[in-house]
């Protein structure tokens, strides 16, 4: 059984052929194949240990496990969708930038850090946020479901998910996560923002980046308190 984080990722995926980049234990590909949500999986792992783990876990299933870096071993148009989960946001963006012509139309991303960097990449690359959840586990984990708005690559286009809300906090905390937290003080986003507020306000002298993050937290909380949908 998947944990809540990977289950939220799986809930966004249905495809004939899906790629999971950085599968490690291959729990997600295993669940996607055995539940019938995807017909075929291509797993990409950059080191041989996780390749062997994935081969063992997916033995007998319609899975192709490849050794390589990000989208390098995937051909253009080979997959309908792809997931990159449990990695830092900077690594996810690095992998996405490397082969823009190999990216499928649908992506599910679950960055552990630099959430804003991942959404900035999507916003500037014409990938729209069509679904989003904030999952509470050992940490808070955003799960971002993206769809490319056009058939051109690396073209900035507007994303309706960001309409009628302040762009900077929405890029950081998620436009759909923020909208679904409206009027719900028990939401995971409220508890996350409250924890961040207490942590940042207790720092006696904040550097520029902590101050900027605190400003984003205030701005998100302010919108959640005052917005009328
Ligand atoms: C922390 S694990 C996450 C496993 C799983 N996706 C999850 O969310 O539970 C990250 C995996 O990504 C793999 N990885 C890191 N960089 C990669 C790259 N450039 N290409 C393919 N796999 C990569 C690592 O080898 C590792 O197995």
Tab-separated table of C-alpha atoms and ligand atoms in Angstrom:
chain	number	residue	atom	x	y	z
A	1	UNK	CA	0.000	0.000	0.000
A	2	UNK	CA	1.242	3.493	-0.815
A	3	UNK	CA	1.761	6.155	1.825
A	4	UNK	CA	-0.426	9.275	1.616
A	5	UNK	CA	2.214	11.212	-0.355
A	6	UNK	CA	2.647	8.660	-3.139
A	7	UNK	CA	-1.088	7.834	-3.121
A	8	UNK	CA	-1.793	11.517	-3.856
A	9	UNK	CA	0.677	11.285	-6.764
A	10	UNK	CA	-0.936	8.060	-8.052
A	11	UNK	CA	-4.421	9.621	-7.897
A	12	UNK	CA	-3.354	12.140	-10.565
A	13	UNK	CA	-2.022	9.515	-13.005
A	14	UNK	CA	-3.828	7.528	-15.707
A	15	UNK	CA	-1.923	6.736	-18.911
A	16	UNK	CA	-1.121	4.105	-21.485
A	17	UNK	CA	2.584	4.693	-20.935
A	18	UNK	CA	3.971	6.572	-17.924
A	19	UNK	CA	7.579	7.345	-16.909
A	20	UNK	CA	8.646	7.501	-13.255
A	21	UNK	CA	11.992	9.268	-12.973
A	22	UNK	CA	13.871	8.351	-9.787
A	23	UNK	CA	11.735	5.420	-8.574
A	24	UNK	CA	14.146	3.945	-5.994
A	25	UNK	CA	11.969	1.233	-4.282
A	26	UNK	CA	9.509	1.422	-7.258
A	27	UNK	CA	6.474	1.473	-4.936
A	28	UNK	CA	4.696	4.039	-7.125
A	29	UNK	CA	5.198	2.191	-10.454
A	30	UNK	CA	4.159	-1.080	-8.774
A	31	UNK	CA	0.899	0.458	-7.494
A	32	UNK	CA	0.161	2.177	-10.834
A	33	UNK	CA	0.564	-1.095	-12.750
A	34	UNK	CA	-1.241	-3.401	-10.326
A	35	UNK	CA	-4.185	-1.005	-9.937
A	36	UNK	CA	-4.521	-0.718	-13.737
A	37	UNK	CA	-4.062	3.082	-13.710
A	38	UNK	CA	-1.302	2.691	-16.300
A	39	UNK	CA	-0.700	-0.017	-18.902
A	40	UNK	CA	3.079	0.369	-19.155
A	41	UNK	CA	5.757	2.031	-17.006
A	42	UNK	CA	9.240	3.182	-17.879
A	43	UNK	CA	11.377	3.609	-14.772
A	44	UNK	CA	14.540	5.717	-14.992
A	45	UNK	CA	17.167	5.474	-12.260
A	46	UNK	CA	20.576	7.050	-12.309
A	47	UNK	CA	22.407	4.424	-10.241
A	48	UNK	CA	22.564	0.641	-10.391
A	49	UNK	CA	21.295	-0.126	-6.827
A	50	UNK	CA	17.859	1.440	-7.365
A	51	UNK	CA	17.769	-0.058	-10.895
A	52	UNK	CA	18.133	-3.548	-9.342
A	53	UNK	CA	15.514	-2.693	-6.634
A	54	UNK	CA	13.076	-1.580	-9.321
A	55	UNK	CA	13.709	-4.616	-11.541
A	56	UNK	CA	13.050	-6.958	-8.604
A	57	UNK	CA	9.914	-5.096	-7.464
A	58	UNK	CA	8.432	-4.867	-10.970
A	59	UNK	CA	9.354	-8.342	-12.180
A	60	UNK	CA	6.501	-9.908	-14.191
A	61	UNK	CA	4.788	-6.529	-14.747
A	62	UNK	CA	4.754	-4.405	-17.924
A	63	UNK	CA	7.732	-2.289	-16.834
A	64	UNK	CA	10.941	-1.254	-18.545
A	65	UNK	CA	13.675	-0.206	-16.093
A	66	UNK	CA	16.384	1.997	-17.611
A	67	UNK	CA	19.666	3.301	-16.203
A	68	UNK	CA	20.180	6.983	-16.997
A	69	UNK	CA	19.853	10.626	-16.047
A	70	UNK	CA	16.345	12.102	-16.055
A	71	UNK	CA	14.676	12.115	-19.486
A	72	UNK	CA	17.892	11.114	-21.321
A	73	UNK	CA	16.792	7.470	-21.872
A	74	UNK	CA	13.213	8.496	-22.914
A	75	UNK	CA	12.444	9.164	-26.604
A	76	UNK	CA	10.298	12.162	-27.627
A	77	UNK	CA	6.563	11.187	-27.566
A	78	UNK	CA	7.377	7.815	-25.980
A	79	UNK	CA	5.362	8.466	-22.781
A	80	UNK	CA	1.993	10.154	-22.107
A	81	UNK	CA	2.954	11.364	-18.645
A	82	UNK	CA	5.806	11.377	-16.141
A	83	UNK	CA	6.335	11.733	-12.393
A	84	UNK	CA	9.311	13.055	-10.417
A	85	UNK	CA	8.815	12.586	-6.674
A	86	UNK	CA	10.680	12.766	-3.397
A	87	UNK	CA	13.534	14.893	-4.755
A	88	UNK	CA	14.660	18.440	-4.078
A	89	UNK	CA	12.999	21.090	-6.223
A	90	UNK	CA	16.322	22.232	-7.710
A	91	UNK	CA	17.085	18.697	-8.938
A	92	UNK	CA	13.576	18.324	-10.404
A	93	UNK	CA	13.943	21.622	-12.313
A	94	UNK	CA	17.425	20.651	-13.514
A	95	UNK	CA	16.061	17.355	-14.896
A	96	UNK	CA	13.056	19.073	-16.559
A	97	UNK	CA	15.236	21.728	-18.210
A	98	UNK	CA	17.686	19.233	-19.685
A	99	UNK	CA	15.457	17.713	-22.436
A	100	UNK	CA	12.434	20.011	-22.958
A	101	UNK	CA	11.474	18.245	-26.205
A	102	UNK	CA	11.162	14.893	-24.398
A	103	UNK	CA	8.710	16.077	-21.732
A	104	UNK	CA	5.206	14.610	-22.058
A	105	UNK	CA	2.051	16.725	-21.901
A	106	UNK	CA	1.275	15.651	-18.305
A	107	UNK	CA	3.656	15.836	-15.333
A	108	UNK	CA	3.133	15.061	-11.659
A	109	UNK	CA	5.816	16.668	-9.507
A	110	UNK	CA	6.396	16.230	-5.774
A	111	UNK	CA	9.321	18.410	-4.686
A	112	UNK	CA	10.577	18.157	-1.092
A	113	UNK	CA	12.208	21.613	-1.215
A	114	UNK	CA	12.083	24.821	-3.303
A	115	UNK	CA	8.397	24.403	-4.168
A	116	UNK	CA	8.360	27.911	-5.645
A	117	UNK	CA	11.231	27.100	-8.001
A	118	UNK	CA	9.283	24.164	-9.442
A	119	UNK	CA	6.109	26.242	-9.974
A	120	UNK	CA	8.173	29.075	-11.490
A	121	UNK	CA	9.613	26.590	-14.008
A	122	UNK	CA	6.076	25.364	-14.842
A	123	UNK	CA	4.690	28.907	-15.176
A	124	UNK	CA	7.488	29.919	-17.537
A	125	UNK	CA	7.299	26.682	-19.552
A	126	UNK	CA	3.565	26.780	-20.349
A	127	UNK	CA	2.693	23.939	-17.951
A	128	UNK	CA	-0.556	24.757	-16.147
A	129	UNK	CA	-1.448	23.620	-12.636
A	130	UNK	CA	-4.561	21.478	-13.183
A	131	UNK	CA	-4.551	19.811	-9.758
A	132	UNK	CA	-2.643	20.186	-6.530
A	133	UNK	CA	-2.604	18.834	-2.971
A	134	UNK	CA	-0.586	19.446	0.185
A	135	UNK	CA	0.072	16.177	2.015
A	136	UNK	CA	1.099	15.958	5.659
A	137	UNK	CA	3.662	13.277	6.498
A	138	UNK	CA	7.066	13.574	8.111
A	139	UNK	CA	7.061	16.991	6.418
A	140	UNK	CA	4.525	18.829	4.271
A	141	UNK	CA	4.678	17.600	0.664
A	142	UNK	CA	3.109	19.421	-2.283
A	143	UNK	CA	1.887	17.232	-5.145
A	144	UNK	CA	1.519	19.238	-8.364
A	145	UNK	CA	-0.368	17.967	-11.419
A	146	UNK	CA	0.637	19.850	-14.581
A	147	UNK	CA	-0.551	19.885	-18.168
A	148	UNK	CA	1.214	21.634	-21.024
A	149	UNK	CA	-0.990	24.381	-22.415
A	150	UNK	CA	0.393	24.402	-25.936
A	151	UNK	CA	2.331	22.117	-28.211
A	152	UNK	CA	5.308	24.446	-28.253
A	153	UNK	CA	8.150	23.982	-25.800
A	154	UNK	CA	9.505	26.564	-23.365
A	155	UNK	CA	6.826	29.115	-24.182
A	156	UNK	CA	5.472	31.241	-21.359
A	157	UNK	CA	1.688	31.309	-21.250
A	158	UNK	CA	-0.798	32.439	-18.663
A	159	UNK	CA	-2.182	29.877	-16.226
A	160	UNK	CA	-5.821	30.364	-15.156
A	161	UNK	CA	-5.018	28.689	-11.812
A	162	UNK	CA	-3.335	31.958	-10.741
A	163	UNK	CA	-6.213	34.269	-11.658
A	164	UNK	CA	-7.572	36.620	-8.952
A	165	UNK	CA	-4.829	35.838	-6.457
A	166	UNK	CA	-1.426	37.333	-5.550
A	167	UNK	CA	1.158	35.666	-7.805
A	168	UNK	CA	4.183	35.436	-5.495
A	169	UNK	CA	2.600	33.535	-2.566
A	170	UNK	CA	0.634	31.392	-5.042
A	171	UNK	CA	3.865	30.416	-6.808
A	172	UNK	CA	5.372	29.495	-3.419
A	173	UNK	CA	2.448	27.697	-1.746
A	174	UNK	CA	0.381	26.615	-4.757
A	175	UNK	CA	-2.588	28.341	-6.412
A	176	UNK	CA	-4.924	25.365	-6.074
A	177	UNK	CA	-3.654	24.463	-2.592
A	178	UNK	CA	-4.373	28.054	-1.497
A	179	UNK	CA	-7.803	28.114	-3.118
A	180	UNK	CA	-8.847	24.810	-1.567
A	181	UNK	CA	-7.727	26.095	1.875
A	182	UNK	CA	-10.060	29.124	1.644
A	183	UNK	CA	-12.610	28.988	4.451
A	184	UNK	CA	-10.989	25.860	5.922
A	185	UNK	CA	-8.815	26.796	8.932
A	186	UNK	CA	-8.173	23.064	9.529
A	187	UNK	CA	-6.457	22.710	6.127
A	188	UNK	CA	-2.849	21.412	5.914
A	189	UNK	CA	-1.870	24.772	4.392
A	190	UNK	CA	-3.101	26.704	7.451
A	191	UNK	CA	-1.105	24.500	9.829
A	192	UNK	CA	1.959	24.728	7.558
A	193	UNK	CA	1.783	28.548	7.327
A	194	UNK	CA	1.220	28.881	11.081
A	195	UNK	CA	4.282	26.721	11.832
A	196	UNK	CA	6.396	28.744	9.387
A	197	UNK	CA	5.140	32.012	10.906
A	198	UNK	CA	6.116	30.943	14.435
A	199	UNK	CA	9.511	29.625	13.261
A	200	UNK	CA	10.421	32.752	11.275
A	201	UNK	CA	9.141	35.253	13.834
A	202	UNK	CA	11.284	33.626	16.532
A	203	UNK	CA	14.506	34.333	14.544
A	204	UNK	CA	16.030	37.452	16.178
A	205	UNK	CA	17.827	38.712	13.035
A	206	UNK	CA	16.430	37.453	9.735
A	207	UNK	CA	18.534	37.377	6.561
A	208	UNK	CA	17.027	38.554	3.244
A	209	UNK	CA	15.794	35.133	2.223
A	210	UNK	CA	14.082	34.422	5.599
A	211	UNK	CA	12.499	37.880	5.525
A	212	UNK	CA	11.265	37.334	1.961
A	213	UNK	CA	9.788	33.947	2.934
A	214	UNK	CA	8.121	35.497	6.003
A	215	UNK	CA	6.587	38.168	3.739
A	216	UNK	CA	5.184	35.397	1.513
A	217	UNK	CA	3.716	33.607	4.553
A	218	UNK	CA	2.040	36.867	5.698
A	219	UNK	CA	0.753	37.517	2.209
A	220	UNK	CA	-0.728	33.998	1.888
A	221	UNK	CA	-2.367	34.207	5.339
A	222	UNK	CA	-3.735	37.644	4.515
A	223	UNK	CA	-5.284	36.362	1.261
A	224	UNK	CA	-6.754	33.333	3.050
A	225	UNK	CA	-8.358	35.631	5.636
A	226	UNK	CA	-9.694	38.294	3.274
A	227	UNK	CA	-10.321	36.717	-0.146
A	228	UNK	CA	-13.867	36.341	-1.377
A	229	UNK	CA	-14.290	33.742	-4.134
B	1	LIG	C1	14.562	10.002	-2.485
B	1	LIG	S1	14.352	8.913	-3.829
B	1	LIG	C2	12.617	9.081	-4.142
B	1	LIG	C3	11.995	7.763	-4.512
B	1	LIG	C4	10.528	7.837	-4.908
B	1	LIG	N1	10.349	8.598	-6.135
B	1	LIG	C5	9.693	8.443	-3.801
B	1	LIG	O1	9.172	9.539	-3.979
B	1	LIG	O2	9.561	7.807	-2.742
B	1	LIG	C6	15.068	9.775	-5.187
B	1	LIG	C7	15.520	8.828	-6.296
B	1	LIG	O3	15.834	9.604	-7.456
B	1	LIG	C8	16.970	9.046	-8.082
B	1	LIG	N2	17.554	10.100	-8.912
B	1	LIG	C9	18.170	11.230	-8.488
B	1	LIG	N3	18.582	11.968	-9.542
B	1	LIG	C10	18.197	11.292	-10.651
B	1	LIG	C11	18.337	11.534	-12.043
B	1	LIG	N4	18.961	12.613	-12.488
B	1	LIG	N5	17.817	10.640	-12.913
B	1	LIG	C12	17.193	9.518	-12.458
B	1	LIG	N6	17.037	9.229	-11.146
B	1	LIG	C13	17.533	10.098	-10.262
B	1	LIG	C14	17.839	8.586	-6.922
B	1	LIG	O4	18.731	7.585	-7.333
B	1	LIG	C15	16.788	8.059	-5.935
B	1	LIG	O5	16.550	6.677	-6.116
